[in-house]
CSV table of C-alpha atoms in Angstrom, one decimal:
chain,number,residue,atom,x,y,z
A,207,UNK,CA,9.2,-9.7,-11.9
A,208,UNK,CA,7.8,-11.0,-15.1
A,209,UNK,CA,10.3,-12.5,-17.6
A,210,UNK,CA,9.5,-12.1,-21.3
A,211,UNK,CA,11.9,-13.8,-23.6
A,212,UNK,CA,12.2,-14.3,-27.4
A,213,UNK,CA,12.1,-17.7,-28.8
A,214,UNK,CA,12.6,-19.1,-32.3
A,215,UNK,CA,9.7,-21.4,-31.5
A,216,UNK,CA,7.4,-18.4,-30.8
A,217,UNK,CA,7.9,-15.9,-33.7
A,218,UNK,CA,5.0,-13.7,-32.5
A,219,UNK,CA,6.6,-13.4,-29.0
A,220,UNK,CA,10.0,-12.6,-30.6
A,221,UNK,CA,8.4,-10.0,-32.9
A,222,UNK,CA,6.6,-8.4,-29.9
A,223,UNK,CA,9.8,-8.2,-27.9
A,224,UNK,CA,11.8,-6.7,-30.8
A,225,UNK,CA,9.1,-4.1,-31.2
A,226,UNK,CA,9.1,-3.1,-27.6
A,227,UNK,CA,12.9,-2.7,-27.6
A,228,UNK,CA,12.8,-0.7,-30.8
A,229,UNK,CA,10.2,1.6,-29.4
A,230,UNK,CA,12.3,2.2,-26.3
A,231,UNK,CA,15.2,3.4,-28.4
A,232,UNK,CA,12.8,5.6,-30.4
A,233,UNK,CA,11.1,7.1,-27.4
A,234,UNK,CA,14.0,7.7,-25.1
A,235,UNK,CA,17.4,7.3,-26.8
A,236,UNK,CA,16.8,9.1,-30.2
A,237,UNK,CA,15.5,12.3,-28.5
A,238,UNK,CA,18.4,12.2,-25.9
A,239,UNK,CA,21.0,11.9,-28.7
A,240,UNK,CA,19.3,14.8,-30.5
A,241,UNK,CA,19.4,16.9,-27.3
A,242,UNK,CA,23.1,16.2,-27.0
A,243,UNK,CA,23.5,17.1,-30.7
A,244,UNK,CA,24.8,13.7,-31.5
A,245,UNK,CA,24.2,12.1,-34.9
A,246,UNK,CA,24.8,8.5,-33.8
A,247,UNK,CA,22.4,5.7,-34.7
A,248,UNK,CA,20.3,5.2,-31.5
A,249,UNK,CA,21.0,1.5,-31.7
A,250,UNK,CA,24.7,2.1,-31.3
A,251,UNK,CA,24.1,2.8,-27.6
A,252,UNK,CA,25.1,-0.4,-25.8
A,253,UNK,CA,23.4,0.3,-22.5
A,254,UNK,CA,21.1,2.9,-21.0
A,255,UNK,CA,19.3,3.9,-17.9
A,256,UNK,CA,16.1,6.0,-18.0
A,257,UNK,CA,14.3,7.4,-14.9
A,258,UNK,CA,10.8,9.0,-15.3
A,259,UNK,CA,9.9,11.0,-12.3
A,260,UNK,CA,6.3,11.4,-10.9
A,261,UNK,CA,6.1,14.9,-12.5
A,262,UNK,CA,7.2,13.5,-15.9
A,263,UNK,CA,10.9,14.6,-16.0
A,264,UNK,CA,13.1,12.2,-17.7
A,265,UNK,CA,16.8,11.5,-16.8
A,266,UNK,CA,18.7,9.5,-19.3
A,267,UNK,CA,22.2,8.0,-18.9
A,268,UNK,CA,24.0,6.4,-21.9
A,269,UNK,CA,26.7,3.8,-22.2
A,270,UNK,CA,29.5,4.5,-19.6
A,271,UNK,CA,27.2,7.0,-17.8
A,272,UNK,CA,24.7,4.2,-17.1
A,273,UNK,CA,27.2,1.5,-15.9
A,274,UNK,CA,26.9,2.2,-12.2
A,275,UNK,CA,23.2,2.6,-12.4
A,276,UNK,CA,22.5,-0.9,-13.8
A,277,UNK,CA,22.2,-4.2,-12.1
A,278,UNK,CA,22.7,-7.2,-14.4
A,279,UNK,CA,21.6,-10.7,-13.5
A,280,UNK,CA,23.3,-13.7,-15.2
A,281,UNK,CA,21.7,-17.1,-15.2
A,282,UNK,CA,23.3,-20.5,-16.1
A,283,UNK,CA,21.1,-22.7,-18.3
A,284,UNK,CA,21.0,-26.5,-18.6
A,285,UNK,CA,23.5,-26.4,-21.5
A,286,UNK,CA,26.1,-25.0,-19.1
A,287,UNK,CA,26.3,-21.6,-20.7
A,288,UNK,CA,25.6,-18.3,-19.0
A,289,UNK,CA,22.9,-15.9,-20.3
A,290,UNK,CA,21.8,-12.4,-19.5
A,291,UNK,CA,18.6,-12.9,-17.5
A,292,UNK,CA,17.6,-9.5,-16.1
A,293,UNK,CA,18.6,-5.8,-16.1
A,294,UNK,CA,17.2,-3.4,-13.6
A,295,UNK,CA,18.3,-0.3,-11.7
A,296,UNK,CA,21.1,-0.8,-9.2
A,297,UNK,CA,20.2,-0.3,-5.5
A,298,UNK,CA,19.6,3.4,-4.8
A,299,UNK,CA,19.8,4.4,-8.5
A,300,UNK,CA,16.2,5.3,-8.9
A,301,UNK,CA,13.6,7.1,-6.7
A,302,UNK,CA,11.1,4.6,-5.4
A,303,UNK,CA,8.2,6.6,-6.8
A,304,UNK,CA,9.8,6.9,-10.3
A,305,UNK,CA,9.3,4.7,-13.4
A,306,UNK,CA,12.3,3.3,-15.1
A,307,UNK,CA,13.7,1.7,-18.3
A,308,UNK,CA,17.0,-0.1,-18.6
A,309,UNK,CA,18.9,-1.8,-21.5
A,310,UNK,CA,22.1,-3.8,-21.6
A,311,UNK,CA,23.6,-5.3,-24.8
A,312,UNK,CA,24.5,-8.9,-25.0
A,313,UNK,CA,27.9,-9.8,-26.4
A,314,UNK,CA,27.4,-10.9,-29.9
A,315,UNK,CA,24.3,-8.9,-30.5
A,316,UNK,CA,20.8,-8.4,-29.0
A,317,UNK,CA,20.2,-7.4,-25.4
A,318,UNK,CA,17.9,-7.3,-22.4
A,319,UNK,CA,15.4,-4.6,-21.7
A,320,UNK,CA,13.9,-4.2,-18.2
A,321,UNK,CA,11.2,-1.7,-17.4
A,322,UNK,CA,8.6,-0.7,-14.7
A,323,UNK,CA,6.3,2.1,-15.7
A,324,UNK,CA,4.5,2.1,-12.4
A,325,UNK,CA,4.9,5.4,-10.5
A,326,UNK,CA,4.2,6.3,-6.8
A,327,UNK,CA,5.0,2.8,-5.5
A,328,UNK,CA,6.4,4.1,-2.2
A,329,UNK,CA,3.4,6.4,-1.8
A,330,UNK,CA,1.1,3.6,-2.6
A,331,UNK,CA,2.8,1.3,-0.1
A,332,UNK,CA,2.3,4.0,2.6
A,333,UNK,CA,-1.4,4.2,1.8
A,334,UNK,CA,-1.7,0.4,2.0
A,335,UNK,CA,0.0,0.4,5.4
A,336,UNK,CA,-2.4,3.1,6.6
A,337,UNK,CA,-5.4,1.2,5.2
A,338,UNK,CA,-4.4,-1.8,7.3
A,339,UNK,CA,-4.2,0.4,10.5
A,340,UNK,CA,-7.7,1.8,9.9
A,341,UNK,CA,-9.0,-1.7,9.2
A,342,UNK,CA,-7.4,-2.9,12.5
A,343,UNK,CA,-9.2,-0.1,14.4
A,344,UNK,CA,-12.4,-1.0,12.6
A,345,UNK,CA,-12.2,-4.6,13.7
A,346,UNK,CA,-11.4,-3.6,17.2
A,347,UNK,CA,-14.4,-1.4,17.4
A,348,UNK,CA,-16.7,-3.9,15.9
A,349,UNK,CA,-20.3,-4.1,17.1
A,350,UNK,CA,-19.6,-2.3,20.4
A,351,UNK,CA,-18.7,0.9,18.6
A,352,UNK,CA,-20.3,0.3,15.2
A,353,UNK,CA,-20.5,3.9,13.9
A,354,UNK,CA,-16.9,4.6,14.6
A,355,UNK,CA,-15.9,1.2,13.2
A,356,UNK,CA,-17.8,1.8,10.0
A,357,UNK,CA,-16.1,5.2,9.6
A,358,UNK,CA,-12.7,3.6,10.0
A,359,UNK,CA,-13.7,0.7,7.6
A,360,UNK,CA,-14.7,3.3,5.0
A,361,UNK,CA,-11.3,5.0,5.4
A,362,UNK,CA,-9.5,1.7,5.0
A,363,UNK,CA,-11.4,0.8,1.8
A,364,UNK,CA,-10.8,4.3,0.3
A,365,UNK,CA,-7.1,4.2,1.1
A,366,UNK,CA,-6.8,0.9,-0.8
A,367,UNK,CA,-8.5,2.4,-3.8
A,368,UNK,CA,-6.3,5.5,-3.6
A,369,UNK,CA,-3.2,3.3,-3.6
A,370,UNK,CA,-4.4,1.7,-6.8
A,371,UNK,CA,-5.1,5.0,-8.4
A,372,UNK,CA,-1.7,6.3,-7.5
A,373,UNK,CA,-0.1,3.3,-9.2
A,374,UNK,CA,-2.3,4.1,-12.2
A,375,UNK,CA,-0.9,7.7,-12.2
A,376,UNK,CA,-4.1,9.2,-11.0
A,377,UNK,CA,-5.5,10.4,-7.8
A,378,UNK,CA,-8.5,12.3,-6.4
A,379,UNK,CA,-9.8,13.8,-3.2
A,380,UNK,CA,-13.4,13.3,-4.3
A,381,UNK,CA,-15.2,10.4,-2.8
A,382,UNK,CA,-17.6,10.0,-5.7
A,383,UNK,CA,-14.8,10.1,-8.3
A,384,UNK,CA,-13.0,7.4,-6.3
A,385,UNK,CA,-16.0,5.2,-6.4
A,386,UNK,CA,-16.5,5.8,-10.1
A,387,UNK,CA,-12.8,4.8,-10.7
A,388,UNK,CA,-13.2,1.6,-8.7
A,389,UNK,CA,-16.3,0.6,-10.7
A,390,UNK,CA,-14.3,1.0,-13.9
A,391,UNK,CA,-11.5,-1.0,-12.5
A,392,UNK,CA,-13.8,-3.8,-11.4
A,393,UNK,CA,-15.8,-3.7,-14.6
A,394,UNK,CA,-12.5,-4.5,-16.4
A,395,UNK,CA,-12.0,-7.5,-14.2
A,396,UNK,CA,-9.1,-6.2,-12.2
A,397,UNK,CA,-11.0,-6.6,-8.9
A,398,UNK,CA,-14.2,-8.4,-7.9
A,399,UNK,CA,-17.4,-6.4,-8.5
A,400,UNK,CA,-18.1,-6.9,-4.7
A,401,UNK,CA,-15.3,-4.5,-3.9
A,402,UNK,CA,-17.0,-1.7,-5.9
A,403,UNK,CA,-20.4,-2.6,-4.5
A,404,UNK,CA,-19.0,-2.5,-0.9
A,405,UNK,CA,-17.4,0.9,-1.4
A,406,UNK,CA,-20.8,2.3,-2.6
A,407,UNK,CA,-22.5,0.7,0.4
A,408,UNK,CA,-19.9,2.0,2.9
A,409,UNK,CA,-20.4,5.5,1.5
A,410,UNK,CA,-24.1,5.3,2.4
A,411,UNK,CA,-23.5,3.7,5.8
A,412,UNK,CA,-20.8,6.3,6.6
A,413,UNK,CA,-23.3,9.1,6.3
A,414,UNK,CA,-25.5,7.5,9.0
A,415,UNK,CA,-22.5,6.5,11.1
A,416,UNK,CA,-21.0,10.0,11.1
A,417,UNK,CA,-24.0,12.3,11.0
A,418,UNK,CA,-26.9,10.5,12.7
A,419,UNK,CA,-27.3,9.9,16.5
A,420,UNK,CA,-27.8,6.2,16.1
A,421,UNK,CA,-25.8,3.4,14.5
A,422,UNK,CA,-26.6,2.2,10.9
A,423,UNK,CA,-28.7,-0.9,10.8
A,424,UNK,CA,-26.6,-4.0,10.0
A,425,UNK,CA,-27.6,-7.6,10.1
A,426,UNK,CA,-25.8,-9.7,12.7
A,427,UNK,CA,-22.4,-10.9,11.4
A,428,UNK,CA,-22.4,-8.5,8.5
A,429,UNK,CA,-19.6,-6.2,9.9
A,430,UNK,CA,-17.0,-9.0,10.0
A,431,UNK,CA,-17.8,-9.8,6.4
A,432,UNK,CA,-17.3,-6.1,5.5
A,433,UNK,CA,-13.9,-6.2,7.1
A,434,UNK,CA,-12.9,-9.4,5.3
A,435,UNK,CA,-13.8,-7.8,1.9
A,436,UNK,CA,-11.8,-4.7,2.8
A,437,UNK,CA,-8.8,-6.9,3.5
A,438,UNK,CA,-9.3,-8.4,0.0
A,439,UNK,CA,-9.2,-4.8,-1.4
A,440,UNK,CA,-6.0,-4.1,0.4
A,441,UNK,CA,-4.5,-7.4,-0.8
A,442,UNK,CA,-5.3,-6.3,-4.4
A,443,UNK,CA,-3.4,-3.1,-3.9
A,444,UNK,CA,-0.5,-5.0,-2.5
A,445,UNK,CA,-0.5,-7.3,-5.5
A,446,UNK,CA,-0.6,-4.5,-8.0
A,447,UNK,CA,2.3,-2.9,-6.2
A,448,UNK,CA,4.2,-6.1,-5.9
A,449,UNK,CA,7.3,-7.4,-7.7
A,450,UNK,CA,5.3,-9.6,-10.2
A,451,UNK,CA,1.9,-7.9,-10.8
A,452,UNK,CA,-0.6,-9.5,-13.1
A,453,UNK,CA,-1.5,-7.7,-16.3
A,454,UNK,CA,-4.1,-5.0,-15.9
A,455,UNK,CA,-7.2,-4.7,-18.1
A,456,UNK,CA,-8.3,-1.4,-19.6
A,457,UNK,CA,-11.6,-0.3,-21.1
A,458,UNK,CA,-11.5,-1.0,-24.8
A,459,UNK,CA,-12.9,2.4,-25.5
A,460,UNK,CA,-9.5,3.8,-24.4
A,461,UNK,CA,-7.7,1.7,-26.9
A,462,UNK,CA,-6.0,-0.6,-24.4
A,463,UNK,CA,-5.6,-4.4,-24.3
A,464,UNK,CA,-4.4,-6.6,-21.5
A,465,UNK,CA,-1.2,-7.4,-23.5
A,466,UNK,CA,-0.5,-3.7,-24.1
A,467,UNK,CA,-0.8,-2.8,-20.5
A,468,UNK,CA,1.4,-5.6,-19.3
A,469,UNK,CA,4.1,-3.9,-21.4
A,470,UNK,CA,3.1,-0.3,-20.5
A,471,UNK,CA,2.5,-0.4,-16.8
A,472,UNK,CA,4.0,-3.3,-15.1
A,473,UNK,CA,7.6,-4.4,-14.5
A,474,UNK,CA,8.9,-6.6,-17.3
A,475,UNK,CA,12.1,-8.0,-18.9
A,476,UNK,CA,12.5,-8.4,-22.7
A,477,UNK,CA,15.3,-10.2,-24.3
A,478,UNK,CA,16.4,-9.7,-27.9
A,479,UNK,CA,18.5,-12.4,-29.5
């Protein structure tokens, strides 16, 4: 999990954290208070828990309602004092495929905000697990059953990409669209270009492997290298679905920056002093 903290020595960082927390109150708490026909100042809420389901439904718990749904982590610093370090959903409080936002006020002012906007994490993990099984079958087939092995290798590679797309709140059953998405992902520097190139190559090889009487022509030693690259693709999906994912880059044409996506997609903690 990434920790983002404010600091008097880093005013830009502090300003960013404050803005993120303010936006969370504006996006989730103000509308919820209005729905409940309450006129309270949103910042009067001392703790909240928000769950955002895969289909976009939002469940918001405020103050005492949220208490049993929050897990608070306290850390002792070198000065001997204890500080709020992390807030996240309590075990079982959120569906594993849902996104979430949590806030807990610090005594004396400020608070800690935790959030993870990734959805479909359990589904993505299932796809990664299946990709590894297909890859194991591909390695086992190897040169002795090359066509079947390449078909399984293609499935493993596509499953790793599908997992990434699910984490990015997108999915497709179209092979060409999946390859197009991976090229965009790689062009942004989130995966090596070799991953996109391999998926394109496997798509061509699969046609021969599945629909022609003979095996596709491959140079000696090429198939093990293909499998190694697919393992890299699976490892990328695991990393993006992990507890401390790296920031994800977006095409600038869509108005994204790496910093924005670190706040928008990944799991984070923001402190406000």
